[in-house]
């Protein structure tokens, strides 16, 4: 999701702000000065305060999803604020339709509850006329609380539009999945979402509304991505890590130079490398210190040159999995799963270029772990392609 700043941790869930969010705040703060407004400073500060209040409601919305998911044993990696809204990164969505329905509805339910609290307060403090501001009203003379209550109503309604990636798309899938397979329900819900996106685009084109056209693109792509992710998950169902892991691979050590890493990259087909502590055997999973992906290697070469150490350029590793683990688990971890692995490697908060595969080494204690392979998104997708081709031939 790109560079982000951690603000705080609530209920064990980190709250992060993407760097582009500060551009949004800057725009609201400075735009009155650009327009030459008579009360530019007051308008800018009030606008910025209102945006922060709106995004506080967005954070509460996302925590509605996160805490509902927690009741079903699903962890949330973090909640991140973006200029277009918030994202609660769940490890996965519950697959039982009833559970997914509850998690999907929990976010809009928070906005409804906020509106239920705010509307009576606004009526008492500002009167009913505050919900119908006069034409030409500015941020300085629009009452704060009625506007925030109205925004919460809008957030609840908009998020229930039956289109991925909004909550309404997940609600629709959950309802459909009560009478059909999850894969079929996802396909139907994605189709409905893309049809709505086309409608939004046409309406935006006719009305000259650029924002509506951008929403249409967002919905169309989001629906397609959700359908593809579900197809991938379904294709991997019943498969184990051993079915997809790379068994022939090279490792690096922390004291190796980037010249050695670059030689390995150029001379072979491997793009991502496990990095072990110095002095460890090449198959000692307990000595796994991190990983060096191709992109990280190229970036480190540009910054430090060929003489730099691999240990200074490596990135945190995903937890290790076992060969007999479900392949879906490795895929979840590669997307940033937070579960601890058998190798004792600290969990990664972001996506991983590779997931190490380890198994107990032969010996009296059975405690030492042996590195026997790795799983990358590339070879998982190759496996999906092979299985899809074989299924097509079998029809």
CSV table of C-alpha atoms in Angstrom, one decimal, residues 52-290:
chain,number,residue,atom,x,y,z
A,52,UNK,CA,-10.3,15.1,10.1
A,53,UNK,CA,-13.7,14.6,11.8
A,54,UNK,CA,-15.0,12.8,8.7
A,55,UNK,CA,-11.9,10.5,8.6
A,56,UNK,CA,-12.3,9.8,12.3
A,57,UNK,CA,-15.7,8.4,11.4
A,58,UNK,CA,-14.1,6.5,8.6
A,59,UNK,CA,-11.6,4.9,11.1
A,60,UNK,CA,-14.6,3.9,13.4
A,61,UNK,CA,-16.3,2.4,10.3
A,62,UNK,CA,-13.2,0.3,9.6
A,63,UNK,CA,-12.9,-0.8,13.2
A,64,UNK,CA,-16.5,-2.0,13.0
A,65,UNK,CA,-15.3,-4.4,10.3
A,66,UNK,CA,-12.1,-5.3,12.2
A,67,UNK,CA,-13.8,-6.0,15.6
A,68,UNK,CA,-16.6,-8.0,13.9
A,69,UNK,CA,-14.0,-10.1,12.1
A,70,UNK,CA,-12.1,-10.7,15.3
A,71,UNK,CA,-15.2,-12.4,16.8
A,72,UNK,CA,-14.8,-15.0,14.1
A,73,UNK,CA,-11.1,-15.5,14.7
A,74,UNK,CA,-10.0,-13.3,11.8
A,75,UNK,CA,-7.1,-10.8,12.6
A,76,UNK,CA,-6.7,-7.4,11.1
A,77,UNK,CA,-3.2,-6.4,10.1
A,78,UNK,CA,-3.9,-2.7,10.2
A,79,UNK,CA,-6.3,0.1,9.4
A,80,UNK,CA,-4.9,2.6,6.8
A,81,UNK,CA,-6.3,6.0,5.9
A,82,UNK,CA,-6.1,7.0,2.3
A,83,UNK,CA,-7.4,10.2,0.5
A,84,UNK,CA,-10.3,8.1,-0.9
A,85,UNK,CA,-11.2,6.5,2.5
A,86,UNK,CA,-10.0,3.8,4.8
A,87,UNK,CA,-9.0,0.2,4.5
A,88,UNK,CA,-9.1,-2.4,7.2
A,89,UNK,CA,-6.7,-5.1,6.0
A,90,UNK,CA,-8.2,-8.3,7.3
A,91,UNK,CA,-6.1,-11.5,7.0
A,92,UNK,CA,-9.0,-12.9,5.1
A,93,UNK,CA,-12.8,-12.6,4.9
A,94,UNK,CA,-14.8,-15.3,6.7
A,95,UNK,CA,-16.0,-17.8,4.2
A,96,UNK,CA,-19.3,-18.7,6.0
A,97,UNK,CA,-22.0,-16.5,4.4
A,98,UNK,CA,-23.5,-15.5,7.7
A,99,UNK,CA,-20.2,-14.4,9.1
A,100,UNK,CA,-19.2,-12.4,6.0
A,101,UNK,CA,-22.6,-10.7,6.2
A,102,UNK,CA,-22.0,-9.6,9.7
A,103,UNK,CA,-18.5,-8.4,9.0
A,104,UNK,CA,-19.6,-6.5,5.9
A,105,UNK,CA,-22.6,-4.8,7.7
A,106,UNK,CA,-20.6,-3.9,10.8
A,107,UNK,CA,-18.9,-0.9,9.1
A,108,UNK,CA,-22.1,0.8,7.8
A,109,UNK,CA,-23.8,0.0,11.1
A,110,UNK,CA,-21.2,2.1,12.9
A,111,UNK,CA,-22.0,5.1,10.6
A,112,UNK,CA,-25.7,4.6,11.3
A,113,UNK,CA,-25.1,4.6,15.0
A,114,UNK,CA,-23.0,7.7,14.8
A,115,UNK,CA,-25.8,9.4,12.8
A,116,UNK,CA,-28.4,8.3,15.4
A,117,UNK,CA,-26.3,10.0,18.1
A,118,UNK,CA,-25.5,13.1,16.1
A,119,UNK,CA,-28.8,14.0,14.5
A,120,UNK,CA,-30.7,14.6,17.8
A,121,UNK,CA,-27.8,16.6,19.1
A,122,UNK,CA,-27.7,18.7,16.0
A,123,UNK,CA,-31.5,19.3,16.1
A,124,UNK,CA,-31.2,20.5,19.7
A,125,UNK,CA,-28.1,22.6,19.2
A,126,UNK,CA,-28.7,23.9,15.7
A,127,UNK,CA,-32.4,23.3,14.8
A,128,UNK,CA,-33.8,21.5,11.8
A,129,UNK,CA,-33.0,24.3,9.4
A,130,UNK,CA,-29.3,23.5,9.9
A,131,UNK,CA,-29.7,20.3,7.7
A,132,UNK,CA,-30.7,22.6,4.8
A,133,UNK,CA,-28.0,25.2,4.4
A,134,UNK,CA,-28.8,28.3,2.4
A,135,UNK,CA,-27.5,28.4,-1.2
A,136,UNK,CA,-24.0,29.8,-1.4
A,137,UNK,CA,-23.2,28.9,2.2
A,138,UNK,CA,-19.5,28.4,3.0
A,139,UNK,CA,-17.7,26.2,5.4
A,140,UNK,CA,-17.8,29.0,7.9
A,141,UNK,CA,-21.6,29.2,8.2
A,142,UNK,CA,-22.5,25.6,7.7
A,143,UNK,CA,-23.1,24.0,11.2
A,144,UNK,CA,-20.4,21.4,11.9
A,145,UNK,CA,-22.5,18.7,13.6
A,146,UNK,CA,-25.4,18.5,11.1
A,147,UNK,CA,-22.9,18.3,8.3
A,148,UNK,CA,-21.0,15.5,10.0
A,149,UNK,CA,-24.3,13.6,10.7
A,150,UNK,CA,-25.2,13.9,7.1
A,151,UNK,CA,-21.8,12.6,6.0
A,152,UNK,CA,-22.3,9.5,8.2
A,153,UNK,CA,-25.7,8.8,6.6
A,154,UNK,CA,-24.0,9.2,3.2
A,155,UNK,CA,-21.2,6.8,4.2
A,156,UNK,CA,-23.6,4.2,5.3
A,157,UNK,CA,-25.7,4.4,2.1
A,158,UNK,CA,-22.8,4.7,-0.3
A,159,UNK,CA,-21.0,1.7,1.2
A,160,UNK,CA,-24.1,-0.4,0.8
A,161,UNK,CA,-24.2,0.0,-3.0
A,162,UNK,CA,-24.0,-3.7,-4.1
A,163,UNK,CA,-20.7,-3.5,-5.8
A,164,UNK,CA,-17.2,-4.6,-4.9
A,165,UNK,CA,-15.0,-3.3,-3.3
A,166,UNK,CA,-17.7,-1.5,-1.2
A,167,UNK,CA,-19.4,-3.3,1.7
A,168,UNK,CA,-22.6,-3.7,-0.3
A,169,UNK,CA,-20.7,-6.0,-2.7
A,170,UNK,CA,-19.7,-8.3,0.1
A,171,UNK,CA,-23.3,-8.2,1.5
A,172,UNK,CA,-24.6,-9.3,-1.9
A,173,UNK,CA,-22.1,-12.1,-2.1
A,174,UNK,CA,-22.9,-13.3,1.4
A,175,UNK,CA,-26.6,-13.4,0.6
A,176,UNK,CA,-26.1,-15.2,-2.7
A,177,UNK,CA,-23.6,-17.6,-1.1
A,178,UNK,CA,-26.5,-18.9,1.1
A,179,UNK,CA,-28.0,-20.5,-2.0
A,180,UNK,CA,-25.0,-21.1,-4.3
A,181,UNK,CA,-21.2,-21.7,-4.2
A,182,UNK,CA,-19.0,-18.8,-3.0
A,183,UNK,CA,-17.2,-18.7,-6.3
A,184,UNK,CA,-20.5,-18.4,-8.2
A,185,UNK,CA,-21.8,-15.8,-5.7
A,186,UNK,CA,-18.6,-13.8,-6.2
A,187,UNK,CA,-18.9,-14.0,-10.0
A,188,UNK,CA,-22.5,-12.8,-9.9
A,189,UNK,CA,-21.8,-10.0,-7.4
A,190,UNK,CA,-18.8,-8.8,-9.4
A,191,UNK,CA,-21.0,-8.7,-12.5
A,192,UNK,CA,-23.6,-6.6,-10.8
A,193,UNK,CA,-20.9,-4.3,-9.5
A,194,UNK,CA,-19.3,-3.9,-13.0
A,195,UNK,CA,-22.8,-3.2,-14.5
A,196,UNK,CA,-23.4,-0.5,-11.9
A,197,UNK,CA,-19.9,0.9,-12.6
A,198,UNK,CA,-20.8,1.2,-16.3
A,199,UNK,CA,-24.0,3.0,-15.3
A,200,UNK,CA,-22.0,5.4,-13.0
A,201,UNK,CA,-19.6,6.1,-15.9
A,202,UNK,CA,-22.4,6.9,-18.3
A,203,UNK,CA,-24.2,9.1,-15.8
A,204,UNK,CA,-21.0,10.9,-15.0
A,205,UNK,CA,-20.3,11.4,-18.7
A,206,UNK,CA,-23.8,12.9,-19.3
A,207,UNK,CA,-23.6,15.1,-16.2
A,208,UNK,CA,-20.0,16.1,-16.7
A,209,UNK,CA,-19.2,14.7,-13.2
A,210,UNK,CA,-15.5,13.7,-13.2
A,211,UNK,CA,-15.8,12.4,-9.6
A,212,UNK,CA,-18.6,10.0,-10.5
A,213,UNK,CA,-16.5,8.7,-13.5
A,214,UNK,CA,-13.5,8.1,-11.1
A,215,UNK,CA,-15.8,6.2,-8.8
A,216,UNK,CA,-17.0,4.1,-11.7
A,217,UNK,CA,-13.4,3.2,-12.6
A,218,UNK,CA,-12.7,2.3,-8.9
A,219,UNK,CA,-15.8,0.1,-8.7
A,220,UNK,CA,-15.2,-1.6,-12.1
A,221,UNK,CA,-11.5,-2.5,-11.3
A,222,UNK,CA,-12.4,-3.5,-7.7
A,223,UNK,CA,-15.1,-5.9,-8.8
A,224,UNK,CA,-12.7,-7.5,-11.3
A,225,UNK,CA,-10.0,-7.8,-8.7
A,226,UNK,CA,-12.3,-9.5,-6.2
A,227,UNK,CA,-13.5,-12.0,-8.7
A,228,UNK,CA,-9.9,-12.8,-9.8
A,229,UNK,CA,-8.8,-13.3,-6.1
A,230,UNK,CA,-11.7,-15.6,-5.4
A,231,UNK,CA,-11.0,-17.7,-8.6
A,232,UNK,CA,-7.4,-18.0,-7.4
A,233,UNK,CA,-8.4,-19.1,-3.9
A,234,UNK,CA,-10.8,-21.7,-5.4
A,235,UNK,CA,-8.2,-23.0,-7.7
A,236,UNK,CA,-5.8,-23.6,-4.7
A,237,UNK,CA,-8.4,-25.2,-2.5
A,238,UNK,CA,-7.3,-28.7,-1.4
A,239,UNK,CA,-3.7,-28.1,-2.4
A,240,UNK,CA,-0.7,-28.1,-0.1
A,241,UNK,CA,2.5,-26.0,0.0
A,242,UNK,CA,4.4,-28.9,-1.3
A,243,UNK,CA,2.4,-28.7,-4.6
A,244,UNK,CA,3.7,-25.3,-5.4
A,245,UNK,CA,7.0,-24.7,-3.6
A,246,UNK,CA,10.3,-24.1,-5.3
A,247,UNK,CA,12.7,-26.9,-4.3
A,248,UNK,CA,15.8,-25.9,-6.1
A,249,UNK,CA,17.0,-22.5,-4.8
A,250,UNK,CA,20.0,-20.6,-3.7
A,251,UNK,CA,20.4,-18.8,-0.4
A,252,UNK,CA,22.5,-15.7,0.6
A,253,UNK,CA,24.2,-14.8,3.9
A,254,UNK,CA,24.1,-11.5,5.7
A,255,UNK,CA,27.8,-10.8,5.0
A,256,UNK,CA,27.6,-11.6,1.3
A,257,UNK,CA,28.1,-8.5,-1.0
A,258,UNK,CA,25.5,-7.2,-3.4
A,259,UNK,CA,28.0,-8.2,-6.1
A,260,UNK,CA,27.5,-11.8,-5.2
A,261,UNK,CA,23.7,-11.4,-5.0
A,262,UNK,CA,23.7,-9.7,-8.4
A,263,UNK,CA,25.7,-12.6,-9.9
A,264,UNK,CA,23.2,-15.0,-8.5
A,265,UNK,CA,20.3,-13.0,-10.0
A,266,UNK,CA,21.9,-12.7,-13.4
A,267,UNK,CA,23.2,-16.3,-13.7
A,268,UNK,CA,20.0,-18.1,-12.6
A,269,UNK,CA,16.3,-17.9,-12.8
A,270,UNK,CA,15.7,-17.1,-9.1
A,271,UNK,CA,14.5,-13.5,-8.4
A,272,UNK,CA,14.1,-13.6,-4.6
A,273,UNK,CA,16.6,-15.0,-2.1
A,274,UNK,CA,16.3,-16.2,1.5
A,275,UNK,CA,19.0,-14.6,3.7
A,276,UNK,CA,20.6,-16.6,6.5
A,277,UNK,CA,22.7,-15.5,9.4
A,278,UNK,CA,26.5,-15.8,8.9
A,279,UNK,CA,27.9,-19.2,9.6
A,280,UNK,CA,24.6,-21.0,9.3
A,281,UNK,CA,24.2,-24.0,7.1
A,282,UNK,CA,22.3,-23.4,3.9
A,283,UNK,CA,19.3,-25.4,5.0
A,284,UNK,CA,19.0,-24.0,8.6
A,285,UNK,CA,15.6,-22.4,8.7
A,286,UNK,CA,16.1,-21.3,12.3
A,287,UNK,CA,18.9,-19.0,11.0
A,288,UNK,CA,16.6,-17.2,8.5
A,289,UNK,CA,17.3,-13.5,8.9
A,290,UNK,CA,15.3,-12.0,6.1
